[in-house]
CSV table of C-alpha atoms in Angstrom, one decimal:
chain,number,residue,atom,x,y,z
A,12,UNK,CA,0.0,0.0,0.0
A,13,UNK,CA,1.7,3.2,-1.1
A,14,UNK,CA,1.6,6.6,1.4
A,15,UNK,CA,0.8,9.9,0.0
A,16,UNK,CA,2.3,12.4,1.8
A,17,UNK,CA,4.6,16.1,1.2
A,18,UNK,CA,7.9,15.9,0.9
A,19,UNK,CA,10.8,18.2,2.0
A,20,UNK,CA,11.6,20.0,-1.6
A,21,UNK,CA,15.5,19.5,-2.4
A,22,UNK,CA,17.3,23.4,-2.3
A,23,UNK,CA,18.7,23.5,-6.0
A,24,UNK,CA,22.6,25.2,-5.3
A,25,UNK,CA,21.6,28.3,-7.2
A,26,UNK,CA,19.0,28.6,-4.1
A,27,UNK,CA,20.4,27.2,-1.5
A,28,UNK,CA,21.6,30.7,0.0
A,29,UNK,CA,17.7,30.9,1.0
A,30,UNK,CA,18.5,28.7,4.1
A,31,UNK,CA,19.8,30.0,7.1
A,32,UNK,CA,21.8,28.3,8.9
A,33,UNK,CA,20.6,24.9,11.4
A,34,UNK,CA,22.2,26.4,14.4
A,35,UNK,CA,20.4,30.2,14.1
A,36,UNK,CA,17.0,28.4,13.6
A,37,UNK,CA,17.8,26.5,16.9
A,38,UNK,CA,18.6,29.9,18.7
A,39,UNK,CA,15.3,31.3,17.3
A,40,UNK,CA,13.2,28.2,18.5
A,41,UNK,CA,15.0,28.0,21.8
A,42,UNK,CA,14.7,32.0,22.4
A,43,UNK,CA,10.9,31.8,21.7
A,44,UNK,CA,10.4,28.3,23.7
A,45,UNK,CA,12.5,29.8,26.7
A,46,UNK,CA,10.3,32.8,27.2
A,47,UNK,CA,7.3,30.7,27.1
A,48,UNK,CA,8.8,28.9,30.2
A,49,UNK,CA,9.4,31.8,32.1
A,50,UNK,CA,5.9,33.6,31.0
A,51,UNK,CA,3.3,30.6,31.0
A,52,UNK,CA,4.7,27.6,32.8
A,53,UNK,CA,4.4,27.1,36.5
A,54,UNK,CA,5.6,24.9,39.2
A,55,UNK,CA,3.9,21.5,38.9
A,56,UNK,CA,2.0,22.6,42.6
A,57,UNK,CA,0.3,25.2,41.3
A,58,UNK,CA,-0.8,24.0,37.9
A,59,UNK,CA,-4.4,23.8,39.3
A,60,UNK,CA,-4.4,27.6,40.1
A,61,UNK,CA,-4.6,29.9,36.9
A,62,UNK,CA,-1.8,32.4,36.4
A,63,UNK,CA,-3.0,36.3,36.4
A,64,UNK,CA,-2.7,38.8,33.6
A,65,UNK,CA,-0.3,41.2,36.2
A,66,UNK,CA,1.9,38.7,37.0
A,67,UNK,CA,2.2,37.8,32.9
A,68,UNK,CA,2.3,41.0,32.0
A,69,UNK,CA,5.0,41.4,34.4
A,70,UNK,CA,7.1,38.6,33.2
A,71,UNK,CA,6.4,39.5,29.8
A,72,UNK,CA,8.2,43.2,30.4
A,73,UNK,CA,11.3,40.9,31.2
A,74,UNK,CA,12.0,39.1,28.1
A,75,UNK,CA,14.4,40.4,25.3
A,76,UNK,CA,13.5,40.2,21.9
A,77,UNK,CA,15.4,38.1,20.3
A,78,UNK,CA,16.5,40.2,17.2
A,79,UNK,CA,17.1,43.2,19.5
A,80,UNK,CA,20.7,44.8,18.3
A,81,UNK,CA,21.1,46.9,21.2
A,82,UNK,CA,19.7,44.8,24.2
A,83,UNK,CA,19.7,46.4,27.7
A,84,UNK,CA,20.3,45.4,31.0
A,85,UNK,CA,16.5,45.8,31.6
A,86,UNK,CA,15.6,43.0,29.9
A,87,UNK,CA,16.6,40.5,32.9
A,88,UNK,CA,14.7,37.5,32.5
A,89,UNK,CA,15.2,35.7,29.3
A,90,UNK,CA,17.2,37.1,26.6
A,91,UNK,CA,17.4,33.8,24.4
A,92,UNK,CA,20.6,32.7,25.8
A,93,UNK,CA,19.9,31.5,29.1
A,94,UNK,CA,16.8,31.1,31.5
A,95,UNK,CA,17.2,32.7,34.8
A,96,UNK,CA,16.4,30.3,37.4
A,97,UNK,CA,13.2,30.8,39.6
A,98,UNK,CA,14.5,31.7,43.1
A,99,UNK,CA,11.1,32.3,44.0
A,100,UNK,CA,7.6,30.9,42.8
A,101,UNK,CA,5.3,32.4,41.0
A,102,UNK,CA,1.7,33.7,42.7
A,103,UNK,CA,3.5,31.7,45.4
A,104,UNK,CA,5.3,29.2,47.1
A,105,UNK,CA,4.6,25.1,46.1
A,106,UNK,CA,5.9,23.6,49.0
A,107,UNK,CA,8.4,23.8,51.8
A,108,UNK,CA,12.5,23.2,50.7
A,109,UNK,CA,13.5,19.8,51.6
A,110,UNK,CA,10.8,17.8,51.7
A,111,UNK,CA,11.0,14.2,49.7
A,112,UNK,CA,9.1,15.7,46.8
A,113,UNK,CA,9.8,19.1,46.3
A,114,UNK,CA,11.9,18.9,43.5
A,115,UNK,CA,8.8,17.2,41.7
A,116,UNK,CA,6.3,20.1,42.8
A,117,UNK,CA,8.7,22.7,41.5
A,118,UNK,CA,9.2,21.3,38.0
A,119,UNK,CA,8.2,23.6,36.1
A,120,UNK,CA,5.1,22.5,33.9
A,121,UNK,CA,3.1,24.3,31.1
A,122,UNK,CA,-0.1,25.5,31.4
A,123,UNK,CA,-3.6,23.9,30.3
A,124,UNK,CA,-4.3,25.1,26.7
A,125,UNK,CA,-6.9,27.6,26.7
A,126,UNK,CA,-7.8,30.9,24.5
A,127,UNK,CA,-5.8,32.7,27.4
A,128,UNK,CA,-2.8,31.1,27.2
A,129,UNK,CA,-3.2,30.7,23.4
A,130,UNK,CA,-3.6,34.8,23.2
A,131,UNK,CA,-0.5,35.3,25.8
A,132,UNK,CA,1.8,32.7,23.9
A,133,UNK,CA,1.1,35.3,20.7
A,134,UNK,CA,1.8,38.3,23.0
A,135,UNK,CA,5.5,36.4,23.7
A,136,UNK,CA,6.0,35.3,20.0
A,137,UNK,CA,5.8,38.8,19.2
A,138,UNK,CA,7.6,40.2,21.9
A,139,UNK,CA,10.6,37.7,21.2
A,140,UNK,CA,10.6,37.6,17.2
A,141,UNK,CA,8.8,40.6,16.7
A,142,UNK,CA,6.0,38.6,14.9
A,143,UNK,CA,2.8,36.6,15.4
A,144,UNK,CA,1.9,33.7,12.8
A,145,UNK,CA,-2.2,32.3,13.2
A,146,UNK,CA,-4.1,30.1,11.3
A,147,UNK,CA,-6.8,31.9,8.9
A,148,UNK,CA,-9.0,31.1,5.8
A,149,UNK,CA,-6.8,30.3,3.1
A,150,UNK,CA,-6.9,32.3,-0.7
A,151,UNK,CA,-6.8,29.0,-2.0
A,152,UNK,CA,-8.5,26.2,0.4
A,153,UNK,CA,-9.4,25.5,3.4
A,154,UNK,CA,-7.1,26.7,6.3
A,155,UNK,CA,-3.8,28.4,5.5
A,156,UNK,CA,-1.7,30.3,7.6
A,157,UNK,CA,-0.3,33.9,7.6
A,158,UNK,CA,1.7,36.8,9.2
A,159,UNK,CA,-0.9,38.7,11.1
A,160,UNK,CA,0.6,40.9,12.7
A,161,UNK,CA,4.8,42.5,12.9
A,162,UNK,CA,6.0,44.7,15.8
A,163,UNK,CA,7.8,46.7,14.4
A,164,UNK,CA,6.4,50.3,13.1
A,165,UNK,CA,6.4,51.4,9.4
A,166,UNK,CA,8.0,48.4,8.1
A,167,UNK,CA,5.2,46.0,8.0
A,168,UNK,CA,7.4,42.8,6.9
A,169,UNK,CA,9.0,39.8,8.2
A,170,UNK,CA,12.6,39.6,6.6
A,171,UNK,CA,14.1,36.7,4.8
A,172,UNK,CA,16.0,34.0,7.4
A,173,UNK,CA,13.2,34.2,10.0
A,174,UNK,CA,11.3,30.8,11.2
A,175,UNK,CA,8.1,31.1,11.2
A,176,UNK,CA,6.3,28.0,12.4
A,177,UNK,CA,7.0,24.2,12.8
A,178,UNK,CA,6.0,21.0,11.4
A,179,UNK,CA,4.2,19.7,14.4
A,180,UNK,CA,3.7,15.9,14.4
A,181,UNK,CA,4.4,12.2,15.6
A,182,UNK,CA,7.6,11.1,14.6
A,183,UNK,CA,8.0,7.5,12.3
A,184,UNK,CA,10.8,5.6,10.9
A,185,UNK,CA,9.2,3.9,7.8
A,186,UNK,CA,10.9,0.7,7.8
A,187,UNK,CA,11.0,0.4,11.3
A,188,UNK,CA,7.4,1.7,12.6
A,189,UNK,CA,4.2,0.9,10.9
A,190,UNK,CA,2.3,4.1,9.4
A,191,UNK,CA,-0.1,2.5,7.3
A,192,UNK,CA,-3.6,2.9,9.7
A,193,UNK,CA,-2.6,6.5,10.7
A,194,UNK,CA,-1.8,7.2,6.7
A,195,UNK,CA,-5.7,6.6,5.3
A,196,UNK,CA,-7.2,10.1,4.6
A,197,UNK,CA,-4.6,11.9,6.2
A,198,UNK,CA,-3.4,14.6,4.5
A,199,UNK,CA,-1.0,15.8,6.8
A,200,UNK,CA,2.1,13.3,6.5
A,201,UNK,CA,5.1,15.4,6.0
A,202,UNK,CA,8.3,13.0,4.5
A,203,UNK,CA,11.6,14.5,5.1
A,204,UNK,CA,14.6,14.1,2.6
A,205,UNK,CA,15.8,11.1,4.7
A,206,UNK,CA,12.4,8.8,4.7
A,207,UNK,CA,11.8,9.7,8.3
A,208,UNK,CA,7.9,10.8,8.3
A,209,UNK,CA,6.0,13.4,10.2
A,210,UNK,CA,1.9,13.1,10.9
A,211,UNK,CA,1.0,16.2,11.4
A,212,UNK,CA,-2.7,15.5,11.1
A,213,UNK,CA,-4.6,16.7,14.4
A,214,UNK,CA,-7.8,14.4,14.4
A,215,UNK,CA,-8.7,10.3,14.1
A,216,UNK,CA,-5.9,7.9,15.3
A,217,UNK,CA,-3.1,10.5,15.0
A,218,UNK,CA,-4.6,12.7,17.5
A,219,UNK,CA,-4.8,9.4,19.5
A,220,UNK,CA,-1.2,8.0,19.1
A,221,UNK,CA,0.5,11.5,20.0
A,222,UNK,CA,-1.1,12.1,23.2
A,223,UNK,CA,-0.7,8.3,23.8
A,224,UNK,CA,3.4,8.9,23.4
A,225,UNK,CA,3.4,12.3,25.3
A,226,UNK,CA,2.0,10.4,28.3
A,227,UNK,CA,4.2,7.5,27.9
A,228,UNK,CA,7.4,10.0,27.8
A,229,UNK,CA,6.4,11.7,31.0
A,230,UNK,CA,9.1,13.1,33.0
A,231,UNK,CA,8.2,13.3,36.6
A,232,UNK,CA,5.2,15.7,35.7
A,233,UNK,CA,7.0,17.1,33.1
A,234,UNK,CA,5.9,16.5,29.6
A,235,UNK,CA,8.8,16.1,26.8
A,236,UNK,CA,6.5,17.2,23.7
A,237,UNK,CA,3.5,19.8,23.5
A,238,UNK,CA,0.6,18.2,22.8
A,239,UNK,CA,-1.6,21.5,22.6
A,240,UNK,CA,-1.3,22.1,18.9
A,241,UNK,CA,-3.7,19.3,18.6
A,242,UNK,CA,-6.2,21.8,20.0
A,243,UNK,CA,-7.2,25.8,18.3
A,244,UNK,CA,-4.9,26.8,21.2
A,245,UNK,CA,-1.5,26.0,21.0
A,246,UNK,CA,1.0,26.8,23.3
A,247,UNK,CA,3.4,27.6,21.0
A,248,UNK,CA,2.3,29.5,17.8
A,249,UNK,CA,4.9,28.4,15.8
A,250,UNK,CA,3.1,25.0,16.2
A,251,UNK,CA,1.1,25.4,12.7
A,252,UNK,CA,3.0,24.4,9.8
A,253,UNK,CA,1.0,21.6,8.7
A,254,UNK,CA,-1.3,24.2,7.6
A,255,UNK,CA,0.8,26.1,5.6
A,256,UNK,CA,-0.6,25.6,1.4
A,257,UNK,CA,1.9,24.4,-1.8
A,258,UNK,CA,2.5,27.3,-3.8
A,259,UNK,CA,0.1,28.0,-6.7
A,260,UNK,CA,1.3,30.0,-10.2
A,261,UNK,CA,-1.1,33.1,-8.6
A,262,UNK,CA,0.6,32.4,-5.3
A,263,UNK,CA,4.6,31.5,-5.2
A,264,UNK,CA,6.4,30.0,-2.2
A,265,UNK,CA,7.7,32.6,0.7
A,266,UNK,CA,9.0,29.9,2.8
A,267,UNK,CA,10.9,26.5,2.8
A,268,UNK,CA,11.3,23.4,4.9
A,269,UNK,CA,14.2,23.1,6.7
A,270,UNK,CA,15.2,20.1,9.0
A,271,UNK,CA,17.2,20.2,11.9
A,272,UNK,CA,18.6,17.5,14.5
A,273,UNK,CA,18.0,18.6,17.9
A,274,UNK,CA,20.1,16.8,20.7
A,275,UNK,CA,19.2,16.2,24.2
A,276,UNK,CA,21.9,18.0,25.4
A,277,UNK,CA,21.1,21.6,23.6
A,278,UNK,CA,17.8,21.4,25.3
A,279,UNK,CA,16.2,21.6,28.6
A,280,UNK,CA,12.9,19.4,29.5
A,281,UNK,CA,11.1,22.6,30.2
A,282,UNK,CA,11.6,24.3,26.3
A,283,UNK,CA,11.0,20.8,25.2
A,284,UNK,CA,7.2,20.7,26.4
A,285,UNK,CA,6.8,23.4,23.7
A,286,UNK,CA,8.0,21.3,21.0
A,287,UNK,CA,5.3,19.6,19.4
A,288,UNK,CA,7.3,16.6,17.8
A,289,UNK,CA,7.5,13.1,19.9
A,290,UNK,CA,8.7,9.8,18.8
A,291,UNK,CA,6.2,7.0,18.2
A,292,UNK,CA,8.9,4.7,19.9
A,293,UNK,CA,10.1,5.7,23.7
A,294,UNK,CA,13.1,7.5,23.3
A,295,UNK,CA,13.2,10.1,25.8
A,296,UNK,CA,16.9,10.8,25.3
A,297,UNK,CA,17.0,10.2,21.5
A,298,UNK,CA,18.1,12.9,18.9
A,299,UNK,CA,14.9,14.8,18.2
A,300,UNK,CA,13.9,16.1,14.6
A,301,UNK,CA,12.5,19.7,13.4
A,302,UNK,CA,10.9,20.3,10.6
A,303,UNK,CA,10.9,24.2,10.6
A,304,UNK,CA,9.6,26.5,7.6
A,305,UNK,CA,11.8,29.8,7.7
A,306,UNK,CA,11.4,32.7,4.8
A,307,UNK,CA,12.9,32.2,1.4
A,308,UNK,CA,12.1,36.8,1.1
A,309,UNK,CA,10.4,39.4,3.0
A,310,UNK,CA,6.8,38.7,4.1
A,311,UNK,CA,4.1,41.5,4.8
A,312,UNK,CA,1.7,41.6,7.2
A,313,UNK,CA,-1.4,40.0,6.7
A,314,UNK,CA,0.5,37.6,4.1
A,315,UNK,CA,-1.0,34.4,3.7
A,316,UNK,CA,2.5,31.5,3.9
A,317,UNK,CA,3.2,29.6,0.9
A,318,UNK,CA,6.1,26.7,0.9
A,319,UNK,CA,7.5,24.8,-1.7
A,320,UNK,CA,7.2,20.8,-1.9
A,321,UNK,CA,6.0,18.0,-4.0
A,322,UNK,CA,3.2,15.4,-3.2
A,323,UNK,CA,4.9,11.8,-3.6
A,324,UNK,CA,3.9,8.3,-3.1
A,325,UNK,CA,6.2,6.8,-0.9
């Protein structure tokens, strides 16, 4: 039985200067993910009790963002490059130091998904890349995706280089894990250059299997995967590039798929609950892969995202 699917688009050389760098779409992911721990997630004792809008807003005031050339010394809290640790709880204390499982109470946890934390997680996007990327009715079909808003005054665009969402999904090795159930009228399988497969589809048996493996990855009470893009309010915004159209001859490509290795080691559990990409086999402590889409030229606001990539049978 074949598998229809999209496939990652091989960069011809005379292109191929339209890809930034793997390591500076890490540092954009990781700046973005890091001020989402230290805006919206909490210790794991206090999940139950909703964050306020003064303490967010007051966290919020802290971050850098990330393209900043000039940054200050008032941006103390997260400036992409390091998360400050939590000497003190937030809207309180979870529990006194030293007893057997304080460490597990203080982990620090995101947030339920909700249209709150959805519309604060856009407030940080912007705040760190200086851009917010929604879903919205597509000019073509169905749902697309598109720029709806840029930070900064008069200008109006996202430049070339920048990502602007990820290919959320269940990770599969083809010859080693079976695909075929999930595959029927799915529409959503993303096939990178190597074979390795990505459903991205957020309904059926697919929305099954990844919650499945973000419980079975659990540590402590901290999740290794965000499972919220399978909901209209994901945690991280970036986490909508399965909705992102082919380019049309009215319509050409602005962005391009770009895959990138992530190792345990470059990243903490907490940023990882913002990543919406999980293994279907346990492996916690396994290289992780990112399908990002980052901008082949400028992009205005209000632009609807077009990328670039064939539909195979596999």
């Amino acid at each position: 039985m074949s598998v229809l699917c999209r496939s990652a688009r091989r960069v011809e050389a005379s292109v191929c200067d339209r890809i930034i760098a793997d390591t500076e779409v890490l540092s954009q992911v990781s700046a973005l993910t890091e001020a989402l721990v230290y805006t919206l997630s909490r210790p794991a004792a206090l999940t139950g009790r909703a964050s306020s809008e003064e303490h967010f807003q007051q966290a919020l005031a802290r971050v850098c963002p990330f393209f900043e050339e000039d940054r200050t010394n008032d941006c103390a809290g997260v400036d992409g490059n390091g998360l400050q640790k939590f000497e003190e709880n937030k809207d309180g204390d979870a529990g006194a130091v030293g007893r057997p499982w304080d460490a597990y109470e203080r982990a620090l946890v995101p947030p339920p998904p909700s249209l709150q934390g959805h519309v604060w997680a856009l407030k940080v996007q912007e705040r760190v890349l200086g851009y917010r990327v929604e879903r919205c009715p597509s000019v073509v079909r169905g749902t697309g995706v598109r720029i709806s808003r840029v930070k900064e005054a008069g200008r109006g665009v996202v430049p070339k280089g920048r990502v602007v969402c990820l290919y959320p999904g269940t990770l599969y090795l083809p010859q080693q894990q079976p695909i075929l159930l999930q595959s029927l009228n799915n529409p959503f399988i993303f096939r990178c250059i190597d074979g390795l497969l990505v459903d991205g589809f957020d309904k059926g048996l697919s929305r099954i299997l990844f919650r499945s493996c973000v419980g079975r990855d659990l540590v402590g009470p901290s999740p290794i995967a965000d499972a919220s893009w399978l909901t209209p309010y994901p945690l991280n915004p970036l986490s909508v590039g399965q909705y992102v159209n082919n380019q049309s001859k009215l319509y050409r490509s602005n962005v391009a798929y770009q895959e990138v290795t992530v190792f345990p080691s470059s990243m903490s559990l907490e940023k990882r609950a913002y990543i919406p990409n999980i293994w279907s086999k346990s492996s916690v402590y396994s290289p992780l892969r990112l399908v990002a889409l980052v901008t082949t030229r400028d992009v205005d606001e209000g632009e609807e995202l077009f990328s670039d990539y064939f539909t195979l049978v596999s």
